[in-house]
Structure formats: C-alpha cells, structure tokens
Amino acid sequence: MNAFLLFLPFIMIRLFLFKYLNKEAYQRAQKFAPLAPNKRGYYFVYQICQLLLIVFPVFQHVSFRLPENIIAVLFYILGLVILYWSIRDFVKADKNYFIQSGIYQYSRHPMYVGYFFYYLGVGLWMNSYLYIAFVILFQICTHQIILA
C-alpha cells in the first residue's frame, strides 16, 4: 500500500477531530510564540522538515510483515495515542491558564512527543533511513523552537 495512507489517522486526529472538538483551541494551537532572531533558522528548517515528512511517504510503499514491522507499528500507534490524548486535554483547558492536567502533567509539549513517535513509526515502517534522519532533524528544530 502507499505509505501516505498511514497519514489518514494523523490527519483525522490533528485536523478534523481537533477542529471538531474546539475550533478556538485549534486556532490557538496553530500559533508559535515569537522567536528570537537566532532561532528563526530552526523554524524555517522545522517547516521544511514537516513538509518533507508529509510528502515523502507519497512516493513510498509499505507492507505489514511480522516481526519486522512490529516496533514500527508500536511507535506509530503510540504516537497517534499521545497526539489524541494531548489534543483532548488541550481543548478542555481554559485558554487563560497554564495546562497542568492530563498528559500535560507529564510533558510540557505532548503533541510534539506524539509527532516524534508517529513520524519515527512511519520511518521505521517504510524502512527509510533518510526519513528517520528528517525525523531527527525535525525533533532537533522542534526542541530549539520550544526553548525559544
């Protein structure tokens, strides 16, 4: 099957479910904090990596083979679960308060954690070292953006 089909659950959770649960929270999640001038390069690379991580699978094929793909599938599912859980808790929170309940009591940025596991699972499932390198670069840039 085409690897891009792996993105259907991600799109359903990240875009449609998020908007359905709380449109205002969805819009709030789209905003980045202002970046220091020395961190803007990370934001640019972050956006390029995000695009590559989404477009690259369009040109790849995957199949499910045990036991080779079991770790990939586990990371993939873990990423989707964390992403769903973080969105669910994000939309419940009052926009004027620092979220400290649910998954946010364990991670300050659980959506990024979910992205990491999800993209890593996709990369392992496609058996693509190049994709995994983009995931690592994406995560480095994400960390720098968070620090900013």
CSV table of C-alpha atoms in Angstrom, one decimal:
chain,number,residue,atom,x,y,z
A,1,MET,CA,0.0,0.0,0.0
A,2,ASN,CA,1.1,3.6,-0.5
A,3,ALA,CA,2.8,4.9,2.7
A,4,PHE,CA,0.7,8.1,2.6
A,5,LEU,CA,-2.3,6.1,3.7
A,6,LEU,CA,-0.5,5.9,7.1
A,7,PHE,CA,-1.3,9.7,7.4
A,8,LEU,CA,-5.1,9.3,7.3
A,9,PRO,CA,-5.5,8.7,11.0
A,10,PHE,CA,-3.0,11.5,11.7
A,11,ILE,CA,-5.0,13.9,9.5
A,12,MET,CA,-8.2,12.8,11.1
A,13,ILE,CA,-6.9,13.4,14.6
A,14,ARG,CA,-4.7,16.5,14.0
A,15,LEU,CA,-7.0,18.5,11.8
A,16,PHE,CA,-10.6,17.3,11.8
A,17,LEU,CA,-11.0,16.0,15.3
A,18,PHE,CA,-9.2,19.0,16.7
A,19,LYS,CA,-11.4,21.5,14.8
A,20,TYR,CA,-14.5,19.5,15.7
A,21,LEU,CA,-13.7,19.4,19.5
A,22,ASN,CA,-12.9,23.1,19.8
A,23,LYS,CA,-12.2,25.4,16.8
A,24,GLU,CA,-10.8,28.2,19.0
A,25,ALA,CA,-8.4,25.8,20.6
A,26,TYR,CA,-7.4,24.5,17.2
A,27,GLN,CA,-6.6,28.1,16.1
A,28,ARG,CA,-4.6,28.7,19.4
A,29,ALA,CA,-2.5,25.6,18.7
A,30,GLN,CA,-1.5,26.9,15.3
A,31,LYS,CA,0.3,29.9,16.8
A,32,PHE,CA,4.0,29.8,17.6
A,33,ALA,CA,5.5,32.0,20.3
A,34,PRO,CA,7.7,34.8,18.9
A,35,LEU,CA,11.1,33.5,18.1
A,36,ALA,CA,14.4,35.1,19.0
A,37,PRO,CA,16.3,36.2,15.8
A,38,ASN,CA,18.9,33.5,16.3
A,39,LYS,CA,16.1,30.8,16.4
A,40,ARG,CA,14.3,31.7,13.2
A,41,GLY,CA,16.5,29.4,11.1
A,42,TYR,CA,15.3,26.5,13.2
A,43,TYR,CA,11.7,27.5,12.5
A,44,PHE,CA,12.4,27.5,8.7
A,45,VAL,CA,14.1,24.1,8.8
A,46,TYR,CA,11.3,22.8,11.0
A,47,GLN,CA,8.7,23.8,8.4
A,48,ILE,CA,10.8,22.3,5.6
A,49,CYS,CA,11.1,19.0,7.6
A,50,GLN,CA,7.4,19.0,8.3
A,51,LEU,CA,6.7,19.3,4.6
A,52,LEU,CA,9.2,16.5,3.7
A,53,LEU,CA,7.8,14.2,6.4
A,54,ILE,CA,4.3,14.5,4.9
A,55,VAL,CA,5.2,14.5,1.2
A,56,PHE,CA,8.0,11.8,1.3
A,57,PRO,CA,5.5,8.9,2.0
A,58,VAL,CA,3.5,9.7,-1.1
A,59,PHE,CA,6.4,8.1,-3.1
A,60,GLN,CA,6.9,5.1,-0.8
A,61,HIS,CA,5.2,1.8,-0.3
A,62,VAL,CA,4.7,-0.2,2.9
A,63,SER,CA,3.6,-3.7,3.8
A,64,PHE,CA,2.9,-5.2,7.1
A,65,ARG,CA,5.3,-8.1,7.9
A,66,LEU,CA,5.7,-9.6,11.3
A,67,PRO,CA,8.1,-9.4,13.2
A,68,GLU,CA,10.0,-6.8,11.2
A,69,ASN,CA,7.3,-4.1,11.4
A,70,ILE,CA,6.1,-4.7,15.0
A,71,ILE,CA,8.3,-1.9,16.5
A,72,ALA,CA,7.3,0.5,13.8
A,73,VAL,CA,3.6,-0.2,14.3
A,74,LEU,CA,4.0,0.2,18.1
A,75,PHE,CA,5.7,3.6,17.7
A,76,TYR,CA,3.1,4.6,15.1
A,77,ILE,CA,0.2,3.7,17.4
A,78,LEU,CA,1.9,5.2,20.4
A,79,GLY,CA,2.3,8.5,18.5
A,80,LEU,CA,-1.3,8.6,17.5
A,81,VAL,CA,-2.5,7.8,21.0
A,82,ILE,CA,-0.3,10.5,22.5
A,83,LEU,CA,-1.4,13.0,19.9
A,84,TYR,CA,-5.1,12.2,20.5
A,85,TRP,CA,-4.6,12.4,24.3
A,86,SER,CA,-2.8,15.7,24.1
A,87,ILE,CA,-5.4,17.3,21.8
A,88,ARG,CA,-8.2,16.1,24.0
A,89,ASP,CA,-6.6,17.7,27.1
A,90,PHE,CA,-5.6,20.8,25.2
A,91,VAL,CA,-9.2,21.6,24.0
A,92,LYS,CA,-10.5,21.0,27.6
A,93,ALA,CA,-8.2,23.6,29.1
A,94,ASP,CA,-9.0,27.2,29.7
A,95,LYS,CA,-7.1,29.4,27.3
A,96,ASN,CA,-6.0,31.7,30.1
A,97,TYR,CA,-4.3,29.1,32.2
A,98,PHE,CA,-1.2,27.0,32.0
A,99,ILE,CA,-2.3,23.4,31.3
A,100,GLN,CA,-1.1,21.1,34.1
A,101,SER,CA,-3.6,18.3,33.9
A,102,GLY,CA,-3.9,15.1,31.9
A,103,ILE,CA,-0.9,14.3,29.7
A,104,TYR,CA,0.4,17.9,30.3
A,105,GLN,CA,1.4,16.9,33.8
A,106,TYR,CA,4.0,14.5,32.2
A,107,SER,CA,5.1,16.6,29.3
A,108,ARG,CA,5.0,20.3,28.6
A,109,HIS,CA,4.7,19.7,24.8
A,110,PRO,CA,3.0,16.3,24.4
A,111,MET,CA,1.8,17.0,20.8
A,112,TYR,CA,5.5,17.2,19.8
A,113,VAL,CA,6.2,13.9,21.6
A,114,GLY,CA,3.3,12.4,19.7
A,115,TYR,CA,4.6,13.7,16.4
A,116,PHE,CA,8.1,12.3,17.2
A,117,PHE,CA,6.8,8.7,17.9
A,118,TYR,CA,4.3,8.9,15.0
A,119,TYR,CA,6.9,10.0,12.4
A,120,LEU,CA,9.5,7.6,13.8
A,121,GLY,CA,7.0,4.8,13.4
A,122,VAL,CA,6.3,5.8,9.8
A,123,GLY,CA,10.0,6.0,9.0
A,124,LEU,CA,10.7,2.5,10.5
A,125,TRP,CA,7.6,1.1,8.7
A,126,MET,CA,8.9,2.5,5.4
A,127,ASN,CA,12.4,1.2,6.3
A,128,SER,CA,13.8,4.6,5.3
A,129,TYR,CA,17.0,5.9,6.9
A,130,LEU,CA,16.6,9.2,5.1
A,131,TYR,CA,13.1,9.7,6.5
A,132,ILE,CA,14.4,8.9,10.0
A,133,ALA,CA,17.1,11.5,9.5
A,134,PHE,CA,14.4,14.1,8.7
A,135,VAL,CA,12.6,13.0,11.9
A,136,ILE,CA,15.7,13.6,14.0
A,137,LEU,CA,16.3,17.0,12.3
A,138,PHE,CA,12.7,17.9,12.8
A,139,GLN,CA,13.0,17.0,16.5
A,140,ILE,CA,16.1,19.0,17.0
A,141,CYS,CA,14.5,22.0,15.4
A,142,THR,CA,11.3,21.4,17.5
A,143,HIS,CA,13.4,21.4,20.7
A,144,GLN,CA,15.1,24.7,19.7
A,145,ILE,CA,11.7,26.3,19.0
A,146,ILE,CA,10.4,25.1,22.4
A,147,LEU,CA,13.5,26.6,24.1
A,148,ALA,CA,12.9,29.9,22.3
